[in-house]
C-alpha cells in the first residue's frame, strides 16, 4: 500500500513542478536532475515503508575541508540548518551528500518536514569547490 502512497506523492509533487508523469520505477526508485550538477534520488524501502532522499551536493576543496566539516557539523546539530535531514561527507573524494528518510505514510508534502519541500532560494556553496 505505501508504494501507492509514494506514487501519489510523486505524481502530486511532479504536477506542482511541471512534471506530471513523475513516478518511481519497478524498484521504487526515482531521480530528479536539477541544473547541471545536482541529482536528487528518491528510493522507496518496502520493508520499512520509508522514502529515502539522497543527493550529491558538491565536492569539498581539499584546502577547505576543515572549515566545511565544521559548517556541516554545525548544520547537523539538532538538524538546525538541515530541516531534519543529515549532511554527510564521503571521505575519499570529499563528496557532500544530503540524506533524509521518512515513513511514507507520514508524508503529506504541503505539511511535511522542511527538508522535503522545494525551495526557490539558490544554494550557497560557501567553502565547497
PDB file of C-alpha atoms in Angstrom:
ATOM      1  CA  UNK A   1       0.000   0.000   0.000  1.00  0.00           C
ATOM      2  CA  UNK A   2       2.758   2.502   0.833  1.00  0.00           C
ATOM      3  CA  UNK A   3       4.250   2.264  -2.658  1.00  0.00           C
ATOM      4  CA  UNK A   4       0.882   3.536  -3.867  1.00  0.00           C
ATOM      5  CA  UNK A   5       1.144   6.428  -1.423  1.00  0.00           C
ATOM      6  CA  UNK A   6       4.630   7.159  -2.742  1.00  0.00           C
ATOM      7  CA  UNK A   7       3.349   7.072  -6.327  1.00  0.00           C
ATOM      8  CA  UNK A   8       0.598   9.525  -5.407  1.00  0.00           C
ATOM      9  CA  UNK A   9       3.030  11.828  -3.601  1.00  0.00           C
ATOM     10  CA  UNK A  10       5.403  11.861  -6.570  1.00  0.00           C
ATOM     11  CA  UNK A  11       2.546  12.409  -9.010  1.00  0.00           C
ATOM     12  CA  UNK A  12       1.226  15.370  -6.991  1.00  0.00           C
ATOM     13  CA  UNK A  13       4.712  16.777  -6.432  1.00  0.00           C
ATOM     14  CA  UNK A  14       5.528  16.331 -10.123  1.00  0.00           C
ATOM     15  CA  UNK A  15       2.346  18.102 -11.154  1.00  0.00           C
ATOM     16  CA  UNK A  16       3.312  21.020  -8.925  1.00  0.00           C
ATOM     17  CA  UNK A  17       6.709  21.418 -10.600  1.00  0.00           C
ATOM     18  CA  UNK A  18       5.602  20.742 -14.173  1.00  0.00           C
ATOM     19  CA  UNK A  19       6.428  17.002 -14.293  1.00  0.00           C
ATOM     20  CA  UNK A  20       3.002  15.310 -14.139  1.00  0.00           C
ATOM     21  CA  UNK A  21       4.459  11.929 -15.212  1.00  0.00           C
ATOM     22  CA  UNK A  22       6.860  11.741 -12.232  1.00  0.00           C
ATOM     23  CA  UNK A  23       6.746   8.227 -10.786  1.00  0.00           C
ATOM     24  CA  UNK A  24       9.043   5.565  -9.328  1.00  0.00           C
ATOM     25  CA  UNK A  25      10.307   2.620 -11.369  1.00  0.00           C
ATOM     26  CA  UNK A  26       9.507  -1.031 -10.529  1.00  0.00           C
ATOM     27  CA  UNK A  27      12.115  -0.998  -7.718  1.00  0.00           C
ATOM     28  CA  UNK A  28      10.662   2.173  -6.164  1.00  0.00           C
ATOM     29  CA  UNK A  29      13.426   4.487  -7.437  1.00  0.00           C
ATOM     30  CA  UNK A  30      13.077   7.929  -8.979  1.00  0.00           C
ATOM     31  CA  UNK A  31      15.547  10.731  -9.558  1.00  0.00           C
ATOM     32  CA  UNK A  32      15.309  14.411 -10.422  1.00  0.00           C
ATOM     33  CA  UNK A  33      18.107  16.332 -12.087  1.00  0.00           C
ATOM     34  CA  UNK A  34      18.440  19.980 -11.065  1.00  0.00           C
ATOM     35  CA  UNK A  35      20.608  22.017 -13.365  1.00  0.00           C
ATOM     36  CA  UNK A  36      23.884  20.522 -14.457  1.00  0.00           C
ATOM     37  CA  UNK A  37      25.191  19.262 -11.130  1.00  0.00           C
ATOM     38  CA  UNK A  38      22.567  18.054  -8.665  1.00  0.00           C
ATOM     39  CA  UNK A  39      20.598  14.836  -8.863  1.00  0.00           C
ATOM     40  CA  UNK A  40      18.077  14.089  -6.125  1.00  0.00           C
ATOM     41  CA  UNK A  41      17.416  10.387  -5.739  1.00  0.00           C
ATOM     42  CA  UNK A  42      14.270   9.049  -4.096  1.00  0.00           C
ATOM     43  CA  UNK A  43      14.155   5.386  -3.099  1.00  0.00           C
ATOM     44  CA  UNK A  44      11.229   3.514  -1.571  1.00  0.00           C
ATOM     45  CA  UNK A  45      12.204   0.963   1.105  1.00  0.00           C
ATOM     46  CA  UNK A  46       9.384  -1.609   1.129  1.00  0.00           C
ATOM     47  CA  UNK A  47      10.450  -3.418   4.334  1.00  0.00           C
ATOM     48  CA  UNK A  48      10.331  -0.265   6.449  1.00  0.00           C
ATOM     49  CA  UNK A  49       7.902   1.600   4.139  1.00  0.00           C
ATOM     50  CA  UNK A  50      10.218   4.608   4.076  1.00  0.00           C
ATOM     51  CA  UNK A  51      11.048   7.121   1.416  1.00  0.00           C
ATOM     52  CA  UNK A  52      14.783   7.866   1.322  1.00  0.00           C
ATOM     53  CA  UNK A  53      16.124  11.019  -0.297  1.00  0.00           C
ATOM     54  CA  UNK A  54      19.787  11.434  -1.091  1.00  0.00           C
ATOM     55  CA  UNK A  55      21.608  13.985  -3.170  1.00  0.00           C
ATOM     56  CA  UNK A  56      25.238  14.588  -4.038  1.00  0.00           C
ATOM     57  CA  UNK A  57      25.659  18.298  -3.427  1.00  0.00           C
ATOM     58  CA  UNK A  58      29.282  19.136  -4.120  1.00  0.00           C
ATOM     59  CA  UNK A  59      32.900  18.186  -3.666  1.00  0.00           C
ATOM     60  CA  UNK A  60      34.844  19.927  -0.923  1.00  0.00           C
ATOM     61  CA  UNK A  61      38.079  21.527  -1.982  1.00  0.00           C
ATOM     62  CA  UNK A  62      40.971  19.911  -0.135  1.00  0.00           C
ATOM     63  CA  UNK A  63      42.126  23.251   1.270  1.00  0.00           C
ATOM     64  CA  UNK A  64      38.677  23.962   2.730  1.00  0.00           C
ATOM     65  CA  UNK A  65      37.934  20.558   4.312  1.00  0.00           C
ATOM     66  CA  UNK A  66      38.276  21.669   7.919  1.00  0.00           C
ATOM     67  CA  UNK A  67      36.005  24.701   7.520  1.00  0.00           C
ATOM     68  CA  UNK A  68      33.455  22.675   5.518  1.00  0.00           C
ATOM     69  CA  UNK A  69      33.369  19.914   8.116  1.00  0.00           C
ATOM     70  CA  UNK A  70      32.794  22.478  10.873  1.00  0.00           C
ATOM     71  CA  UNK A  71      29.928  24.042   8.903  1.00  0.00           C
ATOM     72  CA  UNK A  72      28.286  20.651   8.315  1.00  0.00           C
ATOM     73  CA  UNK A  73      28.627  19.618  11.954  1.00  0.00           C
ATOM     74  CA  UNK A  74      27.013  22.886  13.000  1.00  0.00           C
ATOM     75  CA  UNK A  75      24.250  22.450  10.428  1.00  0.00           C
ATOM     76  CA  UNK A  76      23.550  18.909  11.609  1.00  0.00           C
ATOM     77  CA  UNK A  77      23.314  19.942  15.268  1.00  0.00           C
ATOM     78  CA  UNK A  78      19.703  19.145  16.107  1.00  0.00           C
ATOM     79  CA  UNK A  79      19.106  19.443  12.356  1.00  0.00           C
ATOM     80  CA  UNK A  80      19.145  23.245  12.725  1.00  0.00           C
ATOM     81  CA  UNK A  81      20.276  24.007   9.182  1.00  0.00           C
ATOM     82  CA  UNK A  82      19.139  20.783   7.502  1.00  0.00           C
ATOM     83  CA  UNK A  83      15.453  20.769   8.487  1.00  0.00           C
ATOM     84  CA  UNK A  84      15.595  17.165   9.676  1.00  0.00           C
ATOM     85  CA  UNK A  85      17.978  15.793   7.066  1.00  0.00           C
ATOM     86  CA  UNK A  86      21.663  14.976   7.535  1.00  0.00           C
ATOM     87  CA  UNK A  87      24.733  16.252   5.748  1.00  0.00           C
ATOM     88  CA  UNK A  88      27.485  13.690   5.275  1.00  0.00           C
ATOM     89  CA  UNK A  89      30.878  13.551   3.598  1.00  0.00           C
ATOM     90  CA  UNK A  90      32.262  10.638   1.630  1.00  0.00           C
ATOM     91  CA  UNK A  91      35.831  10.778   2.970  1.00  0.00           C
ATOM     92  CA  UNK A  92      37.915   9.642  -0.009  1.00  0.00           C
ATOM     93  CA  UNK A  93      36.552  12.028  -2.650  1.00  0.00           C
ATOM     94  CA  UNK A  94      35.201  14.569  -0.098  1.00  0.00           C
ATOM     95  CA  UNK A  95      31.741  14.484  -1.687  1.00  0.00           C
ATOM     96  CA  UNK A  96      28.972  16.113   0.370  1.00  0.00           C
ATOM     97  CA  UNK A  97      25.614  14.324   0.438  1.00  0.00           C
ATOM     98  CA  UNK A  98      22.247  15.367   1.837  1.00  0.00           C
ATOM     99  CA  UNK A  99      20.351  12.379   3.269  1.00  0.00           C
ATOM    100  CA  UNK A 100      16.808  12.100   4.621  1.00  0.00           C
ATOM    101  CA  UNK A 101      14.409   9.288   5.451  1.00  0.00           C
ATOM    102  CA  UNK A 102      10.713   9.489   6.267  1.00  0.00           C
ATOM    103  CA  UNK A 103       7.877   6.990   6.685  1.00  0.00           C
ATOM    104  CA  UNK A 104       5.798   7.193   3.517  1.00  0.00           C
ATOM    105  CA  UNK A 105       2.504   7.111   5.415  1.00  0.00           C
ATOM    106  CA  UNK A 106       3.518  10.225   7.364  1.00  0.00           C
ATOM    107  CA  UNK A 107       4.341  12.280   4.275  1.00  0.00           C
ATOM    108  CA  UNK A 108       1.962  14.973   3.204  1.00  0.00           C
ATOM    109  CA  UNK A 109       4.073  17.283   1.055  1.00  0.00           C
ATOM    110  CA  UNK A 110       2.257  20.516   1.923  1.00  0.00           C
ATOM    111  CA  UNK A 111       2.674  19.670   5.624  1.00  0.00           C
ATOM    112  CA  UNK A 112       5.871  17.603   5.556  1.00  0.00           C
ATOM    113  CA  UNK A 113       9.203  18.439   7.193  1.00  0.00           C
ATOM    114  CA  UNK A 114      11.046  21.304   5.550  1.00  0.00           C
ATOM    115  CA  UNK A 115      13.748  19.099   4.042  1.00  0.00           C
ATOM    116  CA  UNK A 116      11.189  17.585   1.640  1.00  0.00           C
ATOM    117  CA  UNK A 117       9.979  20.932   0.332  1.00  0.00           C
ATOM    118  CA  UNK A 118      11.285  22.546  -2.819  1.00  0.00           C
ATOM    119  CA  UNK A 119      12.998  25.856  -2.201  1.00  0.00           C
ATOM    120  CA  UNK A 120      13.343  28.604  -4.747  1.00  0.00           C
ATOM    121  CA  UNK A 121      16.344  30.007  -2.875  1.00  0.00           C
ATOM    122  CA  UNK A 122      19.699  29.472  -4.586  1.00  0.00           C
ATOM    123  CA  UNK A 123      22.098  27.201  -2.740  1.00  0.00           C
ATOM    124  CA  UNK A 124      25.149  28.682  -1.123  1.00  0.00           C
ATOM    125  CA  UNK A 125      28.312  26.780  -1.896  1.00  0.00           C
ATOM    126  CA  UNK A 126      30.471  28.522   0.723  1.00  0.00           C
ATOM    127  CA  UNK A 127      33.633  26.510   1.129  1.00  0.00           C
ATOM    128  CA  UNK A 128      32.827  23.811  -1.402  1.00  0.00           C
ATOM    129  CA  UNK A 129      34.733  23.669  -4.644  1.00  0.00           C
TER     130      UNK A 129
END
